[in-house]
Structure formats: C-alpha cells, structure tokens
PDB file of C-alpha atoms in Angstrom:
ATOM      1  CA  UNK A   1       2.468 -18.745 -16.529  1.00 37.00           C
ATOM      2  CA  UNK A   2       6.133 -17.939 -16.079  1.00 36.00           C
ATOM      3  CA  UNK A   3       8.532 -19.826 -13.833  1.00 33.00           C
ATOM      4  CA  UNK A   4      11.391 -17.893 -12.307  1.00 35.00           C
ATOM      5  CA  UNK A   5      14.412 -19.674 -10.857  1.00 31.00           C
ATOM      6  CA  UNK A   6      15.767 -17.485  -8.131  1.00 37.00           C
ATOM      7  CA  UNK A   7      16.405 -17.676  -4.416  1.00 36.00           C
ATOM      8  CA  UNK A   8      18.464 -15.599  -2.020  1.00 37.00           C
ATOM      9  CA  UNK A   9      19.503 -16.994   1.316  1.00 37.00           C
ATOM     10  CA  UNK A  10      21.298 -15.441   4.251  1.00 41.00           C
ATOM     11  CA  UNK A  11      24.019 -17.333   6.067  1.00 37.00           C
ATOM     12  CA  UNK A  12      26.520 -16.374   8.726  1.00 33.00           C
ATOM     13  CA  UNK A  13      30.203 -15.690   8.296  1.00 35.00           C
ATOM     14  CA  UNK A  14      32.281 -17.374  10.954  1.00 34.00           C
ATOM     15  CA  UNK A  15      32.865 -14.967  13.795  1.00 36.00           C
ATOM     16  CA  UNK A  16      30.177 -12.477  12.723  1.00 37.00           C
ATOM     17  CA  UNK A  17      27.357 -11.817  15.162  1.00 41.00           C
ATOM     18  CA  UNK A  18      23.798 -12.868  14.350  1.00 42.00           C
ATOM     19  CA  UNK A  19      22.713  -9.295  13.658  1.00 47.00           C
ATOM     20  CA  UNK A  20      25.105  -9.102  10.701  1.00 51.00           C
ATOM     21  CA  UNK A  21      23.850 -11.723   8.257  1.00 55.00           C
ATOM     22  CA  UNK A  22      25.956 -12.546   5.217  1.00 48.00           C
ATOM     23  CA  UNK A  23      23.971 -12.846   1.995  1.00 57.00           C
ATOM     24  CA  UNK A  24      24.655 -15.290  -0.769  1.00 45.00           C
ATOM     25  CA  UNK A  25      22.525 -16.764  -3.552  1.00 39.00           C
ATOM     26  CA  UNK A  26      21.617 -20.035  -5.195  1.00 34.00           C
ATOM     27  CA  UNK A  27      18.849 -21.338  -7.414  1.00 32.00           C
ATOM     28  CA  UNK A  28      15.554 -23.022  -6.566  1.00 28.00           C
ATOM     29  CA  UNK A  29      12.202 -22.896  -8.300  1.00 28.00           C
ATOM     30  CA  UNK A  30       9.747 -20.134  -7.498  1.00 33.00           C
ATOM     31  CA  UNK A  31       6.382 -19.351  -9.014  1.00 30.00           C
ATOM     32  CA  UNK A  32       5.804 -16.090 -10.871  1.00 34.00           C
ATOM     33  CA  UNK A  33       2.445 -15.099 -12.288  1.00 36.00           C
ATOM     34  CA  UNK A  34       0.689 -12.032 -13.628  1.00 36.00           C
ATOM     35  CA  UNK A  35      -1.821  -9.540 -12.252  1.00 34.00           C
ATOM     36  CA  UNK A  36      -4.369  -8.128 -14.692  1.00 34.00           C
ATOM     37  CA  UNK A  37      -3.392  -4.761 -16.183  1.00 40.00           C
ATOM     38  CA  UNK A  38      -1.406  -3.160 -18.942  1.00 38.00           C
ATOM     39  CA  UNK A  39       1.838  -4.952 -19.729  1.00 38.00           C
ATOM     40  CA  UNK A  40       4.993  -2.894 -19.867  1.00 44.00           C
ATOM     41  CA  UNK A  41       8.724  -3.320 -20.165  1.00 53.00           C
ATOM     42  CA  UNK A  42       9.787  -1.677 -16.906  1.00 65.00           C
ATOM     43  CA  UNK A  43      10.435  -4.010 -13.993  1.00 85.00           C
ATOM     44  CA  UNK A  44      10.639  -2.607 -10.486  1.00 92.00           C
ATOM     45  CA  UNK A  45      11.738  -4.447  -7.371  1.00 93.00           C
ATOM     46  CA  UNK A  46       9.285  -4.174  -4.473  1.00 95.00           C
ATOM     47  CA  UNK A  47       9.696  -5.519  -0.940  1.00 96.00           C
ATOM     48  CA  UNK A  48       6.663  -6.244   1.249  1.00 94.00           C
ATOM     49  CA  UNK A  49       7.845  -5.928   4.845  1.00 96.00           C
ATOM     50  CA  UNK A  50       6.295  -5.756   8.290  1.00 94.00           C
ATOM     51  CA  UNK A  51       5.938  -7.775  11.470  1.00 96.00           C
ATOM     52  CA  UNK A  52       4.633 -11.319  11.434  1.00 92.00           C
ATOM     53  CA  UNK A  53       0.859 -11.567  11.259  1.00 91.00           C
ATOM     54  CA  UNK A  54       0.408  -8.163   9.615  1.00 93.00           C
ATOM     55  CA  UNK A  55      -1.135  -9.645   6.461  1.00 89.00           C
ATOM     56  CA  UNK A  56       1.771  -9.331   4.022  1.00 91.00           C
ATOM     57  CA  UNK A  57       1.275 -12.644   2.234  1.00 89.00           C
ATOM     58  CA  UNK A  58      -2.495 -12.199   2.066  1.00 91.00           C
ATOM     59  CA  UNK A  59      -1.932  -8.802   0.431  1.00 90.00           C
ATOM     60  CA  UNK A  60       0.557 -10.225  -2.059  1.00 89.00           C
ATOM     61  CA  UNK A  61      -1.811 -12.912  -3.285  1.00 84.00           C
ATOM     62  CA  UNK A  62      -4.834 -10.614  -3.148  1.00 84.00           C
ATOM     63  CA  UNK A  63      -2.965  -8.405  -5.619  1.00 82.00           C
ATOM     64  CA  UNK A  64      -1.687 -11.322  -7.649  1.00 71.00           C
ATOM     65  CA  UNK A  65      -4.822 -13.450  -8.075  1.00 62.00           C
ATOM     66  CA  UNK A  66      -7.516 -11.026  -6.941  1.00 62.00           C
ATOM     67  CA  UNK A  67      -8.837 -13.155  -4.093  1.00 53.00           C
ATOM     68  CA  UNK A  68      -8.000 -14.362  -0.604  1.00 59.00           C
ATOM     69  CA  UNK A  69      -5.911 -17.523  -0.494  1.00 60.00           C
ATOM     70  CA  UNK A  70      -5.036 -19.696   2.478  1.00 57.00           C
ATOM     71  CA  UNK A  71      -1.590 -18.776   3.794  1.00 59.00           C
ATOM     72  CA  UNK A  72       0.805 -19.951   6.474  1.00 51.00           C
ATOM     73  CA  UNK A  73       3.471 -17.880   8.277  1.00 58.00           C
ATOM     74  CA  UNK A  74       6.242 -17.079   5.809  1.00 66.00           C
ATOM     75  CA  UNK A  75       9.569 -18.653   6.725  1.00 63.00           C
ATOM     76  CA  UNK A  76      11.838 -17.120   4.117  1.00 68.00           C
ATOM     77  CA  UNK A  77       9.990 -15.398   1.297  1.00 75.00           C
ATOM     78  CA  UNK A  78       7.368 -15.526  -1.438  1.00 81.00           C
ATOM     79  CA  UNK A  79       8.068 -13.867  -4.792  1.00 84.00           C
ATOM     80  CA  UNK A  80       5.563 -13.020  -7.510  1.00 82.00           C
ATOM     81  CA  UNK A  81       5.333 -10.746 -10.523  1.00 86.00           C
ATOM     82  CA  UNK A  82       2.544  -8.166 -10.637  1.00 84.00           C
ATOM     83  CA  UNK A  83       2.012  -6.067 -13.766  1.00 80.00           C
ATOM     84  CA  UNK A  84       0.201  -2.766 -13.353  1.00 77.00           C
ATOM     85  CA  UNK A  85       0.177   0.603 -15.131  1.00 67.00           C
ATOM     86  CA  UNK A  86       2.955  -0.307 -17.595  1.00 71.00           C
ATOM     87  CA  UNK A  87       5.153  -1.357 -14.704  1.00 76.00           C
ATOM     88  CA  UNK A  88       6.247  -4.895 -14.012  1.00 86.00           C
ATOM     89  CA  UNK A  89       6.667  -5.332 -10.257  1.00 90.00           C
ATOM     90  CA  UNK A  90       8.890  -8.108  -8.944  1.00 90.00           C
ATOM     91  CA  UNK A  91       7.349  -8.373  -5.482  1.00 90.00           C
ATOM     92  CA  UNK A  92       9.190 -10.017  -2.582  1.00 88.00           C
ATOM     93  CA  UNK A  93       7.167 -10.883   0.527  1.00 87.00           C
ATOM     94  CA  UNK A  94       9.598 -11.479   3.401  1.00 90.00           C
ATOM     95  CA  UNK A  95       8.830 -13.231   6.685  1.00 89.00           C
ATOM     96  CA  UNK A  96       8.362 -10.925   9.673  1.00 89.00           C
ATOM     97  CA  UNK A  97       9.239 -13.110  12.647  1.00 87.00           C
ATOM     98  CA  UNK A  98      11.797 -11.746  15.111  1.00 90.00           C
ATOM     99  CA  UNK A  99      14.424 -14.274  14.024  1.00 89.00           C
ATOM    100  CA  UNK A 100      13.947 -13.441  10.331  1.00 90.00           C
ATOM    101  CA  UNK A 101      13.945  -9.628  10.399  1.00 92.00           C
ATOM    102  CA  UNK A 102      17.774  -9.300  10.565  1.00 90.00           C
ATOM    103  CA  UNK A 103      17.857 -11.013   7.164  1.00 88.00           C
ATOM    104  CA  UNK A 104      15.691  -8.393   5.474  1.00 93.00           C
ATOM    105  CA  UNK A 105      18.834  -6.453   4.600  1.00 93.00           C
ATOM    106  CA  UNK A 106      19.924  -9.298   2.332  1.00 91.00           C
ATOM    107  CA  UNK A 107      17.167  -8.227  -0.064  1.00 93.00           C
ATOM    108  CA  UNK A 108      17.618  -4.435   0.000  1.00 95.00           C
ATOM    109  CA  UNK A 109      19.905  -4.121  -3.016  1.00 94.00           C
ATOM    110  CA  UNK A 110      18.279  -2.446  -6.055  1.00 94.00           C
ATOM    111  CA  UNK A 111      14.912  -2.088  -4.311  1.00 96.00           C
ATOM    112  CA  UNK A 112      12.678   0.573  -5.869  1.00 96.00           C
ATOM    113  CA  UNK A 113       9.873   0.599  -3.304  1.00 97.00           C
ATOM    114  CA  UNK A 114       8.817  -0.803   0.051  1.00 97.00           C
ATOM    115  CA  UNK A 115       5.278  -1.788   0.963  1.00 97.00           C
ATOM    116  CA  UNK A 116       5.318  -1.703   4.760  1.00 98.00           C
ATOM    117  CA  UNK A 117       2.347  -3.532   6.263  1.00 97.00           C
ATOM    118  CA  UNK A 118       1.098  -2.761   9.767  1.00 98.00           C
ATOM    119  CA  UNK A 119      -1.487  -4.758  11.710  1.00 98.00           C
ATOM    120  CA  UNK A 120      -3.805  -1.967  12.841  1.00 98.00           C
ATOM    121  CA  UNK A 121      -5.124  -4.235  15.611  1.00 98.00           C
ATOM    122  CA  UNK A 122      -1.684  -4.900  17.108  1.00 97.00           C
ATOM    123  CA  UNK A 123      -1.358  -1.988  19.519  1.00 98.00           C
ATOM    124  CA  UNK A 124       1.085  -3.920  21.706  1.00 98.00           C
ATOM    125  CA  UNK A 125       3.710  -4.152  18.951  1.00 98.00           C
ATOM    126  CA  UNK A 126       3.226  -0.884  17.070  1.00 98.00           C
ATOM    127  CA  UNK A 127       6.380   0.434  18.776  1.00 98.00           C
ATOM    128  CA  UNK A 128       8.363  -2.535  17.480  1.00 98.00           C
ATOM    129  CA  UNK A 129       6.931  -1.938  14.019  1.00 98.00           C
ATOM    130  CA  UNK A 130       8.094   1.674  14.207  1.00 98.00           C
ATOM    131  CA  UNK A 131      11.600   0.657  15.291  1.00 98.00           C
ATOM    132  CA  UNK A 132      11.905  -1.798  12.407  1.00 97.00           C
ATOM    133  CA  UNK A 133      10.715   0.828   9.931  1.00 98.00           C
ATOM    134  CA  UNK A 134      13.085   3.511  11.217  1.00 97.00           C
ATOM    135  CA  UNK A 135      16.031   1.107  11.164  1.00 96.00           C
ATOM    136  CA  UNK A 136      15.194  -0.024   7.645  1.00 96.00           C
ATOM    137  CA  UNK A 137      14.888   3.491   6.256  1.00 97.00           C
ATOM    138  CA  UNK A 138      18.362   4.316   7.568  1.00 96.00           C
ATOM    139  CA  UNK A 139      19.910   1.692   5.271  1.00 96.00           C
ATOM    140  CA  UNK A 140      21.965   3.225   2.451  1.00 96.00           C
ATOM    141  CA  UNK A 141      20.649   0.696  -0.085  1.00 97.00           C
ATOM    142  CA  UNK A 142      17.093   1.931   0.547  1.00 97.00           C
ATOM    143  CA  UNK A 143      17.926   5.627   0.435  1.00 95.00           C
ATOM    144  CA  UNK A 144      15.964   6.210  -2.785  1.00 95.00           C
ATOM    145  CA  UNK A 145      13.195   3.652  -2.221  1.00 97.00           C
ATOM    146  CA  UNK A 146       9.597   4.874  -2.270  1.00 97.00           C
ATOM    147  CA  UNK A 147       7.599   3.951   0.856  1.00 98.00           C
ATOM    148  CA  UNK A 148       3.963   2.839   0.798  1.00 98.00           C
ATOM    149  CA  UNK A 149       2.497   2.006   4.218  1.00 98.00           C
ATOM    150  CA  UNK A 150      -0.567  -0.228   4.489  1.00 98.00           C
ATOM    151  CA  UNK A 151      -2.551   0.289   7.713  1.00 98.00           C
ATOM    152  CA  UNK A 152      -4.050  -3.169   7.363  1.00 97.00           C
ATOM    153  CA  UNK A 153      -7.005  -4.990   8.999  1.00 97.00           C
ATOM    154  CA  UNK A 154      -9.177  -1.876   8.920  1.00 97.00           C
ATOM    155  CA  UNK A 155     -12.224  -4.127   8.525  1.00 96.00           C
ATOM    156  CA  UNK A 156     -11.899  -5.225  12.160  1.00 96.00           C
ATOM    157  CA  UNK A 157     -13.737  -3.234  14.823  1.00 96.00           C
ATOM    158  CA  UNK A 158     -11.350  -1.503  17.207  1.00 96.00           C
ATOM    159  CA  UNK A 159      -8.506  -1.149  14.714  1.00 98.00           C
ATOM    160  CA  UNK A 160      -6.279   1.897  14.996  1.00 98.00           C
ATOM    161  CA  UNK A 161      -7.193   4.605  12.506  1.00 98.00           C
ATOM    162  CA  UNK A 162      -4.851   5.548   9.688  1.00 98.00           C
ATOM    163  CA  UNK A 163      -3.975   8.725  11.594  1.00 98.00           C
ATOM    164  CA  UNK A 164      -3.166   6.729  14.731  1.00 98.00           C
ATOM    165  CA  UNK A 165      -0.940   4.357  12.769  1.00 98.00           C
ATOM    166  CA  UNK A 166       0.815   7.229  10.994  1.00 98.00           C
ATOM    167  CA  UNK A 167       1.482   8.991  14.294  1.00 98.00           C
ATOM    168  CA  UNK A 168       2.657   5.806  16.007  1.00 98.00           C
ATOM    169  CA  UNK A 169       5.124   5.153  13.185  1.00 98.00           C
ATOM    170  CA  UNK A 170       6.343   8.750  13.176  1.00 98.00           C
ATOM    171  CA  UNK A 171       5.741   9.135   9.445  1.00 98.00           C
ATOM    172  CA  UNK A 172       5.683  12.930   9.647  1.00 97.00           C
ATOM    173  CA  UNK A 173       9.400  12.878  10.492  1.00 96.00           C
ATOM    174  CA  UNK A 174      10.330  11.197   7.194  1.00 96.00           C
ATOM    175  CA  UNK A 175      12.309  13.551   4.978  1.00 94.00           C
ATOM    176  CA  UNK A 176      13.590  13.351   1.394  1.00 94.00           C
ATOM    177  CA  UNK A 177      11.519  10.309   0.501  1.00 97.00           C
ATOM    178  CA  UNK A 178       8.241   9.738  -1.329  1.00 96.00           C
ATOM    179  CA  UNK A 179       5.792   8.070   1.040  1.00 98.00           C
ATOM    180  CA  UNK A 180       2.080   7.613   1.650  1.00 98.00           C
ATOM    181  CA  UNK A 181      -0.110   5.601   4.006  1.00 98.00           C
ATOM    182  CA  UNK A 182      -3.316   3.807   3.027  1.00 98.00           C
ATOM    183  CA  UNK A 183      -6.242   2.315   4.901  1.00 98.00           C
ATOM    184  CA  UNK A 184      -6.426  -1.322   3.768  1.00 97.00           C
ATOM    185  CA  UNK A 185      -8.170  -4.614   4.353  1.00 96.00           C
ATOM    186  CA  UNK A 186      -6.429  -7.558   2.723  1.00 92.00           C
ATOM    187  CA  UNK A 187      -9.414  -9.809   3.431  1.00 91.00           C
ATOM    188  CA  UNK A 188     -11.940  -7.505   1.744  1.00 93.00           C
ATOM    189  CA  UNK A 189      -9.507  -6.062  -0.787  1.00 90.00           C
ATOM    190  CA  UNK A 190     -10.258  -2.513   0.331  1.00 95.00           C
ATOM    191  CA  UNK A 191      -7.690   0.204  -0.304  1.00 95.00           C
ATOM    192  CA  UNK A 192      -5.336  -2.001  -2.323  1.00 93.00           C
ATOM    193  CA  UNK A 193      -6.194  -0.495  -5.707  1.00 92.00           C
ATOM    194  CA  UNK A 194      -5.699   3.037  -4.382  1.00 95.00           C
ATOM    195  CA  UNK A 195      -2.346   2.070  -2.902  1.00 96.00           C
ATOM    196  CA  UNK A 196      -1.140   0.377  -6.085  1.00 93.00           C
ATOM    197  CA  UNK A 197      -2.310   3.321  -8.184  1.00 93.00           C
ATOM    198  CA  UNK A 198      -0.305   5.723  -6.025  1.00 96.00           C
ATOM    199  CA  UNK A 199       2.744   3.449  -6.014  1.00 94.00           C
ATOM    200  CA  UNK A 200       2.696   2.983  -9.789  1.00 92.00           C
ATOM    201  CA  UNK A 201       2.418   6.732 -10.359  1.00 92.00           C
ATOM    202  CA  UNK A 202       5.164   7.452  -7.826  1.00 94.00           C
ATOM    203  CA  UNK A 203       7.543   5.045  -9.562  1.00 91.00           C
ATOM    204  CA  UNK A 204       6.621   6.275 -13.041  1.00 87.00           C
ATOM    205  CA  UNK A 205       7.399   9.835 -11.954  1.00 86.00           C
ATOM    206  CA  UNK A 206      10.897   8.675 -11.006  1.00 79.00           C
ATOM    207  CA  UNK A 207      11.717   7.865 -14.642  1.00 67.00           C
TER     208      UNK A 207
END
C-alpha cells in the first residue's frame, strides 16, 4: 500500500468574486492503493466529475477495490491510484455540490481524461448536468482531455437510456475531442470494465 501526501485547496483572493476561485496547495495525507491489472510506468491524471449523488465515489472505489463500499457525500475530494492496461491512473473524485463545482477548475491542470458521471434517474437536473459539462469542456486546460461519460444507475427501473442521456447532454455536438458514453451501474459493477477498457485504449493511442 502506498501513501501519497498531496492536497489541493481552493481559496479566494480578496476582491475576487466567488465564481473565480484561487487555487493553492499544501500537504495532508491521502490514501493511494492499487487496482488489479498490469503495472506500467505511465501515469495519467483522471478527474471524476458530475453532480452530487451521481455515484462518483461509489464508482471510484468499485474500480479501486472491486466492491461497493459505504460512502458519504464528498466535501472536497478523494484521490486513489488505479493501474490498468499498463497505465497508472491518478484518479481524483471531486465533490459535486453546487457550492463546490466552481472549485473544479482548480484541478484541471495537466488532466488527461474526465470521467463524467450522470445520475440516469435524475431527470430534473439533467439540464444542470449538461450546463456543467459544456462549461467544463470550454476550459483551455481541458482542451485535450479525453471524455468518458458514465450514464450511471442503469440498474434502477425508470432510468433514462444511454441514448436519452447522450441527447440530453448534447454529446453529438462535441467536436475535436475523443469521447464515449457507457451504460453503467456502480452498485452492480456493470459497464465499468468496458468503460475502463475504452479509456485505457484511448489514452494509449495518444502516446
């Protein structure tokens, strides 16, 4: 087990509005562990983003330990290392509450890929999810980042289909970026392997 000492926090500059967070860094302990697979030397930075309650943290630990773990709403972030297909992923799971989303940009630098998680049951907020995605993809620091969308909670009856989620997010309008959407269930683990396989291959092809 490896321990990584790293933390990034967002604070405000005096006189700057709350939608322009200033990012700084300091050190605290954070747990890093390994997902089964082939070890490699390449490390890629991955952000797991999405609205609160979408299942981001459940997905992270499903990938990391292979089972469902009890989680609480993320205030700040969780960071783990996942190793898969000769790629070492440094995976950052960021909180999705309204008050936290402006701070996402503090973590954009040097990001190789985004896993964007959507609650397929949350029809009321799918428009907000789209707005956050569109705004994020306009950021210069994410210009070259690969996008992998998880249409999550597909195990629940009445969930939007992958096609419905893709249309609601306007994915067909994305240009000059590698992207794909997957049908997933964090609770059952369905679709996660397919998504990680695609993401690993997409990043390897960028070499």
